[in-house]
Amino acid sequence: MTETFTGSFTQQDPIPETGIEAALAVLRHGRLHRYNTAPGEVSETALLEQEFAASVGAQYCLAVASGGYAMATALRAVGVKPGDHVLSNAFTLAPVPGAIAAVGAVPVFVGVTESLTIDLDDLEAKLDQARVLLLSHMRGHICDMDRLMAMCDAASVTVIEDCAHTMGAAWNGVPSGRHGAIGCYSCQTYKHVNSGEGGFLVTDDPHLAAKSVMLSGSYMLFERHLAAPPKEAFADLKYDTPNISGRMDNLRAAILRPQVADLAAQCARWNERYYALEAGLRDTPGLKVIDRPAQETIVGSSIQFLLLDWTAAAVQEVIKRCLARGVELKWFGAAEPVAFTSRYDSWRYAPSTPMAASDRILAGVVDMRVPLTFSLDDCALIARIIRGEVSAVYQATA
């Protein structure tokens, strides 16, 4: 009898009851705006920023409307202007080049390795083309951050980290987002904490923090922040920085605070599922598992594997056969973008030139979400289905 998976790849864990109660309290008093507080009250947003900063060991934190907003704000804060070039990953999702385009800048795409991390040799060759790197830890894969930061520091290239997929992860014990000048995170539904949409920006630099707060629409109320620099940091900025409103509201902050407090436990649950899937996929003929380096502390909220040097038709056949058995896989090798699986040559607002080595890898990247609503038995079943269908197509086309 053929096994079929009947679960959902888009169903998340429910919001914790403490978050629901906190959200109801905000709804009952009606003070949703980030600066709308009663006398003596500290806003949910300010408390969330303080708590998230402490969780990653940052001096300053700004909670914002989305991860994309965090990245665009970070780019503005470090001084990126229209027409500037910004280095970034060829293997990433559309909000990353979108943030660069939002400030009128131009991406310079850097290649990807078979470990699905930025190609550091290609980056080294391109460091003289820009003064800022927007580094995407795409799908949770972290490159050798020690080497990357040494290279960028030597070239005076400022690093902004996109940690949409690495909240709770680390390299050599340093939390993701804490290597560069600014770390940006997402709280979108399919990320590691869920407010539907939202994000964080963290930094230890008081000037960058103050500029980001002003950009987010502080209305000269920056002294109400708990995780912002002292008012002196705003003196030279407050009259010259445009208001591009985007700080998070109290309702989403209330939902997020208990999730941030429980993040480590949730990350451990994701990793149980990830490693169960990985174990089931290892040694499948024609399938390459992505080995993770010892220096990397992962958060396995998704899993990727490579069908390297397969024909497009064969990969599509695997996708089709797995879907018929209830397993939803995404492929980054399609000629046209499908859902979130667009790639660097899909973004026509961002000029690019072909990168043959990276194109070969992207043509083989298969991706799958790992919701916490999966049980370990579900993961074992899914791995058996993928293994069986990959093996069948591989044997038929070998």
CSV table of C-alpha atoms in Angstrom, one decimal:
chain,number,residue,atom,x,y,z
A,1,MET,CA,0.0,0.0,0.0
A,2,THR,CA,1.4,3.4,-1.0
A,3,GLU,CA,1.9,5.8,1.9
A,4,THR,CA,0.5,9.3,1.7
A,5,PHE,CA,1.0,12.3,4.0
A,6,THR,CA,-2.3,14.2,4.8
A,7,GLY,CA,-1.0,17.0,7.0
A,8,SER,CA,-0.6,20.7,6.2
A,9,PHE,CA,2.6,22.4,5.2
A,10,THR,CA,1.2,25.9,6.0
A,11,GLN,CA,-0.4,25.3,9.4
A,12,GLN,CA,1.4,26.9,12.3
A,13,ASP,CA,1.4,26.3,16.0
A,14,PRO,CA,-1.4,28.4,17.7
A,15,ILE,CA,-0.5,31.6,19.4
A,16,PRO,CA,0.4,30.9,23.1
A,17,GLU,CA,-2.5,31.6,25.5
A,18,THR,CA,-0.5,34.2,27.2
A,19,GLY,CA,-0.1,36.0,23.9
A,20,ILE,CA,-3.8,35.8,23.2
A,21,GLU,CA,-4.6,37.2,26.7
A,22,ALA,CA,-2.1,40.0,26.2
A,23,ALA,CA,-3.6,40.8,22.7
A,24,LEU,CA,-7.1,40.8,24.2
A,25,ALA,CA,-6.0,43.3,26.8
A,26,VAL,CA,-4.7,45.6,24.1
A,27,LEU,CA,-7.9,45.3,22.2
A,28,ARG,CA,-10.0,46.0,25.3
A,29,HIS,CA,-8.1,49.2,26.2
A,30,GLY,CA,-7.8,50.2,22.5
A,31,ARG,CA,-4.2,51.7,22.7
A,32,LEU,CA,-2.8,49.9,19.6
A,33,HIS,CA,-0.5,52.6,18.4
A,34,ARG,CA,3.1,52.2,19.5
A,35,TYR,CA,3.1,55.6,21.4
A,36,ASN,CA,-0.5,55.5,22.7
A,37,THR,CA,0.0,54.7,26.4
A,38,ALA,CA,-1.8,55.6,29.6
A,39,PRO,CA,0.1,57.6,32.3
A,40,GLY,CA,2.9,55.5,33.8
A,41,GLU,CA,2.3,52.7,31.2
A,42,VAL,CA,5.1,51.2,29.1
A,43,SER,CA,4.0,50.1,25.7
A,44,GLU,CA,4.0,46.4,24.6
A,45,THR,CA,6.3,47.4,21.7
A,46,ALA,CA,8.9,49.0,24.0
A,47,LEU,CA,8.9,46.0,26.2
A,48,LEU,CA,9.2,43.6,23.3
A,49,GLU,CA,12.2,45.5,21.9
A,50,GLN,CA,13.9,45.4,25.3
A,51,GLU,CA,13.3,41.6,25.6
A,52,PHE,CA,14.4,40.8,22.1
A,53,ALA,CA,17.6,42.9,22.5
A,54,ALA,CA,18.4,40.9,25.7
A,55,SER,CA,17.7,37.6,23.9
A,56,VAL,CA,20.4,38.3,21.3
A,57,GLY,CA,22.7,40.4,23.4
A,58,ALA,CA,22.2,43.6,21.5
A,59,GLN,CA,22.4,47.1,22.9
A,60,TYR,CA,19.5,48.4,20.8
A,61,CYS,CA,16.4,47.0,19.1
A,62,LEU,CA,13.6,48.4,17.0
A,63,ALA,CA,10.5,46.4,16.3
A,64,VAL,CA,9.0,47.2,12.9
A,65,ALA,CA,6.3,46.4,10.5
A,66,SER,CA,8.1,43.7,8.5
A,67,GLY,CA,11.5,42.1,7.9
A,68,GLY,CA,11.6,43.9,4.5
A,69,TYR,CA,11.1,47.2,6.3
A,70,ALA,CA,13.9,46.4,8.7
A,71,MET,CA,16.3,45.8,5.9
A,72,ALA,CA,15.3,49.0,4.0
A,73,THR,CA,15.7,50.9,7.2
A,74,ALA,CA,19.1,49.4,7.9
A,75,LEU,CA,20.2,50.3,4.4
A,76,ARG,CA,19.1,53.9,4.9
A,77,ALA,CA,20.7,54.1,8.3
A,78,VAL,CA,24.1,53.1,7.0
A,79,GLY,CA,23.8,55.7,4.3
A,80,VAL,CA,22.9,53.8,1.2
A,81,LYS,CA,21.7,56.3,-1.5
A,82,PRO,CA,19.9,56.0,-4.8
A,83,GLY,CA,22.3,54.6,-7.4
A,84,ASP,CA,24.7,53.0,-4.9
A,85,HIS,CA,25.7,49.4,-5.4
A,86,VAL,CA,24.9,46.8,-2.6
A,87,LEU,CA,26.4,43.3,-2.5
A,88,SER,CA,23.9,40.5,-1.8
A,89,ASN,CA,23.2,36.8,-2.3
A,90,ALA,CA,22.1,35.4,-5.7
A,91,PHE,CA,20.3,32.7,-3.6
A,92,THR,CA,17.7,34.5,-1.5
A,93,LEU,CA,14.1,35.6,-1.5
A,94,ALA,CA,12.6,38.6,-3.2
A,95,PRO,CA,12.3,40.9,-0.1
A,96,VAL,CA,16.2,41.1,0.0
A,97,PRO,CA,16.7,42.7,-3.5
A,98,GLY,CA,13.4,44.4,-2.9
A,99,ALA,CA,14.8,46.2,0.1
A,100,ILE,CA,17.8,47.3,-2.0
A,101,ALA,CA,15.5,48.5,-4.8
A,102,ALA,CA,13.3,50.3,-2.2
A,103,VAL,CA,16.1,52.7,-1.4
A,104,GLY,CA,17.0,53.2,-5.1
A,105,ALA,CA,20.2,51.1,-4.9
A,106,VAL,CA,21.4,48.4,-7.3
A,107,PRO,CA,22.2,44.8,-6.2
A,108,VAL,CA,25.5,43.2,-7.1
A,109,PHE,CA,24.7,39.5,-6.8
A,110,VAL,CA,27.2,37.1,-5.2
A,111,GLY,CA,27.2,33.4,-6.0
A,112,VAL,CA,26.1,30.4,-4.0
A,113,THR,CA,28.0,27.3,-2.9
A,114,GLU,CA,26.7,23.7,-2.7
A,115,SER,CA,26.4,24.4,1.1
A,116,LEU,CA,23.7,26.9,0.0
A,117,THR,CA,25.7,29.8,1.6
A,118,ILE,CA,27.2,32.8,-0.1
A,119,ASP,CA,30.3,32.0,-2.1
A,120,LEU,CA,33.1,33.7,-0.2
A,121,ASP,CA,35.6,33.5,-3.0
A,122,ASP,CA,33.1,35.3,-5.3
A,123,LEU,CA,32.4,37.8,-2.6
A,124,GLU,CA,36.1,38.5,-2.1
A,125,ALA,CA,36.4,39.2,-5.9
A,126,LYS,CA,33.5,41.7,-5.8
A,127,LEU,CA,34.2,43.5,-2.5
A,128,ASP,CA,35.6,46.5,-4.4
A,129,GLN,CA,32.2,47.0,-6.2
A,130,ALA,CA,30.2,48.3,-3.1
A,131,ARG,CA,30.6,49.5,0.4
A,132,VAL,CA,27.7,47.6,1.9
A,133,LEU,CA,26.8,43.9,2.0
A,134,LEU,CA,23.2,42.8,2.7
A,135,LEU,CA,23.9,39.2,3.6
A,136,SER,CA,21.0,36.8,3.5
A,137,HIS,CA,21.3,33.7,5.7
A,138,MET,CA,19.0,32.1,3.1
A,139,ARG,CA,16.8,29.2,4.4
A,140,GLY,CA,18.8,29.1,7.6
A,141,HIS,CA,22.3,28.4,6.2
A,142,ILE,CA,25.1,30.4,7.7
A,143,CYS,CA,28.4,30.8,6.0
A,144,ASP,CA,31.8,31.1,7.7
A,145,MET,CA,31.1,34.4,9.4
A,146,ASP,CA,34.6,34.7,10.8
A,147,ARG,CA,36.1,34.7,7.3
A,148,LEU,CA,33.3,36.9,5.9
A,149,MET,CA,33.7,39.6,8.6
A,150,ALA,CA,37.5,39.6,8.3
A,151,MET,CA,37.2,40.1,4.5
A,152,CYS,CA,34.5,42.8,4.8
A,153,ASP,CA,36.3,44.6,7.7
A,154,ALA,CA,39.5,44.7,5.7
A,155,ALA,CA,37.7,46.1,2.7
A,156,SER,CA,35.7,48.6,4.8
A,157,VAL,CA,32.4,47.0,3.7
A,158,THR,CA,29.5,47.4,6.2
A,159,VAL,CA,27.6,44.1,6.8
A,160,ILE,CA,23.8,44.0,7.3
A,161,GLU,CA,22.5,40.6,8.2
A,162,ASP,CA,19.2,39.3,6.9
A,163,CYS,CA,18.2,36.8,9.6
A,164,ALA,CA,14.7,36.1,8.5
A,165,HIS,CA,15.5,32.4,8.6
A,166,THR,CA,18.0,32.3,11.4
A,167,MET,CA,16.4,33.9,14.5
A,168,GLY,CA,17.7,31.7,17.3
A,169,ALA,CA,20.6,30.3,15.2
A,170,ALA,CA,24.3,31.1,15.8
A,171,TRP,CA,27.8,30.9,14.3
A,172,ASN,CA,30.6,29.9,16.8
A,173,GLY,CA,28.2,30.7,19.6
A,174,VAL,CA,27.5,34.3,18.4
A,175,PRO,CA,23.8,34.8,17.6
A,176,SER,CA,22.8,35.3,14.0
A,177,GLY,CA,22.5,39.0,13.4
A,178,ARG,CA,25.3,40.0,15.8
A,179,HIS,CA,28.3,39.8,13.5
A,180,GLY,CA,27.5,42.7,11.3
A,181,ALA,CA,26.7,46.4,12.0
A,182,ILE,CA,22.9,45.6,11.9
A,183,GLY,CA,20.9,42.4,12.2
A,184,CYS,CA,17.4,42.2,10.7
A,185,TYR,CA,14.7,39.6,11.5
A,186,SER,CA,11.2,38.7,10.4
A,187,CYS,CA,8.1,37.8,12.4
A,188,GLN,CA,6.1,36.8,9.4
A,189,THR,CA,3.8,33.8,9.8
A,190,TYR,CA,6.3,31.3,8.4
A,191,LYS,CA,9.3,32.4,10.4
A,192,HIS,CA,10.3,31.5,14.0
A,193,VAL,CA,7.9,33.8,15.8
A,194,ASN,CA,4.6,34.7,14.3
A,195,SER,CA,2.7,38.0,14.3
A,196,GLY,CA,1.4,37.6,10.7
A,197,GLU,CA,3.9,40.3,9.7
A,198,GLY,CA,6.6,42.1,11.5
A,199,GLY,CA,10.3,42.4,12.2
A,200,PHE,CA,13.2,43.5,14.3
A,201,LEU,CA,16.4,45.5,13.7
A,202,VAL,CA,19.2,45.2,16.2
A,203,THR,CA,22.6,47.0,16.6
A,204,ASP,CA,25.2,48.1,19.1
A,205,ASP,CA,25.8,51.4,17.2
A,206,PRO,CA,24.0,54.3,18.9
A,207,HIS,CA,24.0,56.4,15.7
A,208,LEU,CA,22.5,53.6,13.6
A,209,ALA,CA,20.0,52.9,16.3
A,210,ALA,CA,18.9,56.5,16.6
A,211,LYS,CA,18.6,57.0,12.9
A,212,SER,CA,16.5,53.8,12.6
A,213,VAL,CA,14.2,55.0,15.3
A,214,MET,CA,13.7,58.3,13.6
A,215,LEU,CA,13.1,56.7,10.3
A,216,SER,CA,10.5,54.4,11.9
A,217,GLY,CA,8.3,57.4,12.8
A,218,SER,CA,9.2,58.4,16.4
A,219,TYR,CA,7.4,61.8,16.3
A,220,MET,CA,10.1,63.0,18.7
A,221,LEU,CA,8.9,60.5,21.3
A,222,PHE,CA,12.1,58.5,21.2
A,223,GLU,CA,12.6,58.8,24.9
A,224,ARG,CA,9.8,56.4,25.4
A,225,HIS,CA,11.9,53.6,24.0
A,226,LEU,CA,13.5,51.1,26.3
A,227,ALA,CA,16.0,49.6,23.8
A,228,ALA,CA,17.1,52.8,22.1
A,229,PRO,CA,20.2,55.0,22.8
A,230,PRO,CA,20.0,58.1,25.1
A,231,LYS,CA,18.4,61.3,23.8
A,232,GLU,CA,21.8,62.8,23.1
A,233,ALA,CA,22.2,60.3,20.2
A,234,PHE,CA,19.2,61.9,18.5
A,235,ALA,CA,20.4,65.5,18.7
A,236,ASP,CA,22.0,65.7,15.2
A,237,LEU,CA,19.4,63.5,13.6
A,238,LYS,CA,15.9,64.5,14.8
A,239,TYR,CA,15.4,67.4,12.4
A,240,ASP,CA,17.0,65.9,9.3
A,241,THR,CA,15.8,62.3,9.2
A,242,PRO,CA,12.6,61.6,7.3
A,243,ASN,CA,9.7,59.9,9.0
A,244,ILE,CA,9.0,56.6,7.1
A,245,SER,CA,6.6,55.2,9.6
A,246,GLY,CA,6.9,51.5,10.2
A,247,ARG,CA,7.4,50.8,13.9
A,248,MET,CA,5.4,47.8,15.2
A,249,ASP,CA,2.1,48.3,16.9
A,250,ASN,CA,1.2,47.1,20.4
A,251,LEU,CA,-1.1,44.3,19.3
A,252,ARG,CA,1.5,42.5,17.4
A,253,ALA,CA,4.1,43.1,20.1
A,254,ALA,CA,1.7,41.6,22.7
A,255,ILE,CA,1.4,38.4,20.6
A,256,LEU,CA,5.2,38.2,20.1
A,257,ARG,CA,6.5,38.7,23.7
A,258,PRO,CA,5.7,35.2,24.9
A,259,GLN,CA,7.0,33.7,21.7
A,260,VAL,CA,10.3,35.4,22.0
A,261,ALA,CA,10.5,34.2,25.6
A,262,ASP,CA,9.9,30.6,24.4
A,263,LEU,CA,12.1,30.8,21.2
A,264,ALA,CA,14.9,28.5,22.4
A,265,ALA,CA,12.4,25.7,23.2
A,266,GLN,CA,10.7,26.1,19.8
A,267,CYS,CA,14.1,26.0,18.0
A,268,ALA,CA,14.9,22.7,19.8
A,269,ARG,CA,11.5,21.3,18.5
A,270,TRP,CA,12.3,22.4,14.9
A,271,ASN,CA,15.7,20.8,15.1
A,272,GLU,CA,14.3,17.4,16.2
A,273,ARG,CA,12.1,17.5,13.1
A,274,TYR,CA,14.9,18.6,10.8
A,275,TYR,CA,17.3,15.9,11.9
A,276,ALA,CA,14.6,13.3,11.6
A,277,LEU,CA,14.0,14.3,8.0
A,278,GLU,CA,17.7,14.6,7.3
A,279,ALA,CA,18.3,11.1,8.7
A,280,GLY,CA,15.6,9.7,6.5
A,281,LEU,CA,17.0,11.3,3.3
A,282,ARG,CA,20.7,10.4,3.8
A,283,ASP,CA,22.2,8.0,1.3
A,284,THR,CA,19.3,8.4,-1.2
A,285,PRO,CA,20.7,7.7,-4.7
A,286,GLY,CA,21.0,11.0,-6.6
A,287,LEU,CA,20.1,13.2,-3.6
A,288,LYS,CA,22.7,15.3,-1.8
A,289,VAL,CA,21.9,16.3,1.8
A,290,ILE,CA,23.3,19.7,2.9
A,291,ASP,CA,25.9,18.9,5.6
A,292,ARG,CA,25.9,21.6,8.3
A,293,PRO,CA,29.3,22.7,9.8
A,294,ALA,CA,30.1,22.2,13.5
A,295,GLN,CA,30.4,25.9,14.1
A,296,GLU,CA,26.7,26.4,13.0
A,297,THR,CA,23.8,26.3,15.5
A,298,ILE,CA,20.9,25.7,13.3
A,299,VAL,CA,17.1,26.3,13.4
A,300,GLY,CA,15.6,23.7,11.2
A,301,SER,CA,12.4,25.4,10.2
A,302,SER,CA,12.9,24.2,6.6
A,303,ILE,CA,15.1,21.6,4.9
A,304,GLN,CA,16.8,21.6,1.5
A,305,PHE,CA,18.5,19.0,-0.6
A,306,LEU,CA,20.2,19.0,-4.0
A,307,LEU,CA,19.3,17.0,-7.1
A,308,LEU,CA,22.5,18.2,-8.7
A,309,ASP,CA,22.9,17.9,-12.5
A,310,TRP,CA,19.4,16.4,-12.9
A,311,THR,CA,17.4,17.4,-15.9
A,312,ALA,CA,14.6,19.9,-15.3
A,313,ALA,CA,12.1,17.3,-16.4
A,314,ALA,CA,13.4,14.8,-13.9
A,315,VAL,CA,13.2,17.3,-11.0
A,316,GLN,CA,9.7,18.3,-12.0
A,317,GLU,CA,8.7,14.6,-12.0
A,318,VAL,CA,9.9,14.3,-8.4
A,319,ILE,CA,8.0,17.4,-7.4
A,320,LYS,CA,4.9,16.1,-9.1
A,321,ARG,CA,5.1,12.6,-7.7
A,322,CYS,CA,5.7,13.8,-4.1
A,323,LEU,CA,2.8,16.2,-4.3
A,324,ALA,CA,0.5,13.4,-5.4
A,325,ARG,CA,1.5,11.7,-2.1
A,326,GLY,CA,0.8,14.9,-0.1
A,327,VAL,CA,4.4,16.2,0.2
A,328,GLU,CA,4.8,19.8,-1.0
A,329,LEU,CA,8.3,20.6,-2.3
A,330,LYS,CA,9.5,23.8,-3.9
A,331,TRP,CA,12.1,24.0,-6.6
A,332,PHE,CA,14.5,27.0,-7.2
A,333,GLY,CA,15.4,25.8,-10.8
A,334,ALA,CA,12.2,26.8,-12.5
A,335,ALA,CA,12.5,29.1,-15.5
A,336,GLU,CA,9.6,31.2,-14.1
A,337,PRO,CA,9.1,32.3,-10.5
A,338,VAL,CA,6.5,30.2,-8.6
A,339,ALA,CA,5.3,31.5,-5.2
A,340,PHE,CA,8.4,32.4,-3.1
A,341,THR,CA,10.9,30.5,-5.3
A,342,SER,CA,12.0,33.3,-7.5
A,343,ARG,CA,15.8,33.7,-8.1
A,344,TYR,CA,18.2,36.4,-9.0
A,345,ASP,CA,17.4,36.4,-12.8
A,346,SER,CA,13.7,36.7,-12.1
A,347,TRP,CA,13.9,40.2,-10.6
A,348,ARG,CA,14.0,42.4,-13.6
A,349,TYR,CA,14.2,45.5,-11.5
A,350,ALA,CA,17.6,44.2,-10.4
A,351,PRO,CA,20.0,43.8,-13.3
A,352,SER,CA,22.2,40.7,-13.3
A,353,THR,CA,24.5,38.7,-15.4
A,354,PRO,CA,24.5,34.9,-15.6
A,355,MET,CA,26.6,33.0,-13.0
A,356,ALA,CA,27.1,29.5,-14.4
A,357,ALA,CA,28.4,27.9,-11.2
A,358,SER,CA,25.5,29.3,-9.2
A,359,ASP,CA,22.9,28.5,-11.9
A,360,ARG,CA,24.0,24.8,-11.7
A,361,ILE,CA,23.3,24.7,-8.0
A,362,LEU,CA,20.1,26.7,-8.1
A,363,ALA,CA,18.8,24.3,-10.8
A,364,GLY,CA,19.1,21.5,-8.2
A,365,VAL,CA,17.8,23.2,-5.0
A,366,VAL,CA,14.7,21.5,-3.6
A,367,ASP,CA,13.1,23.1,-0.5
A,368,MET,CA,10.5,22.1,2.1
A,369,ARG,CA,8.9,23.8,5.1
A,370,VAL,CA,9.0,22.0,8.4
A,371,PRO,CA,6.1,23.3,10.5
A,372,LEU,CA,6.1,22.5,14.2
A,373,THR,CA,2.7,21.0,13.7
A,374,PHE,CA,4.5,18.0,12.1
A,375,SER,CA,5.2,15.1,14.5
A,376,LEU,CA,8.4,13.1,14.4
A,377,ASP,CA,6.4,10.2,12.8
A,378,ASP,CA,5.2,12.7,10.2
A,379,CYS,CA,8.8,13.6,9.4
A,380,ALA,CA,9.8,9.9,9.1
A,381,LEU,CA,6.8,9.4,6.7
A,382,ILE,CA,7.7,12.4,4.6
A,383,ALA,CA,11.3,11.3,4.3
A,384,ARG,CA,10.2,7.9,3.1
A,385,ILE,CA,8.0,9.4,0.5
A,386,ILE,CA,10.7,11.7,-0.8
A,387,ARG,CA,13.3,9.0,-0.7
A,388,GLY,CA,11.0,6.6,-2.6
A,389,GLU,CA,10.1,9.1,-5.4
A,390,VAL,CA,13.6,10.4,-5.8
A,391,SER,CA,14.9,6.9,-6.1
A,392,ALA,CA,12.2,5.9,-8.6
A,393,VAL,CA,12.9,8.8,-10.9
A,394,TYR,CA,16.7,8.5,-10.5
A,395,GLN,CA,16.6,4.8,-11.5
A,396,ALA,CA,14.3,5.5,-14.4
A,397,THR,CA,16.6,8.2,-15.8
A,398,ALA,CA,20.0,7.0,-14.8
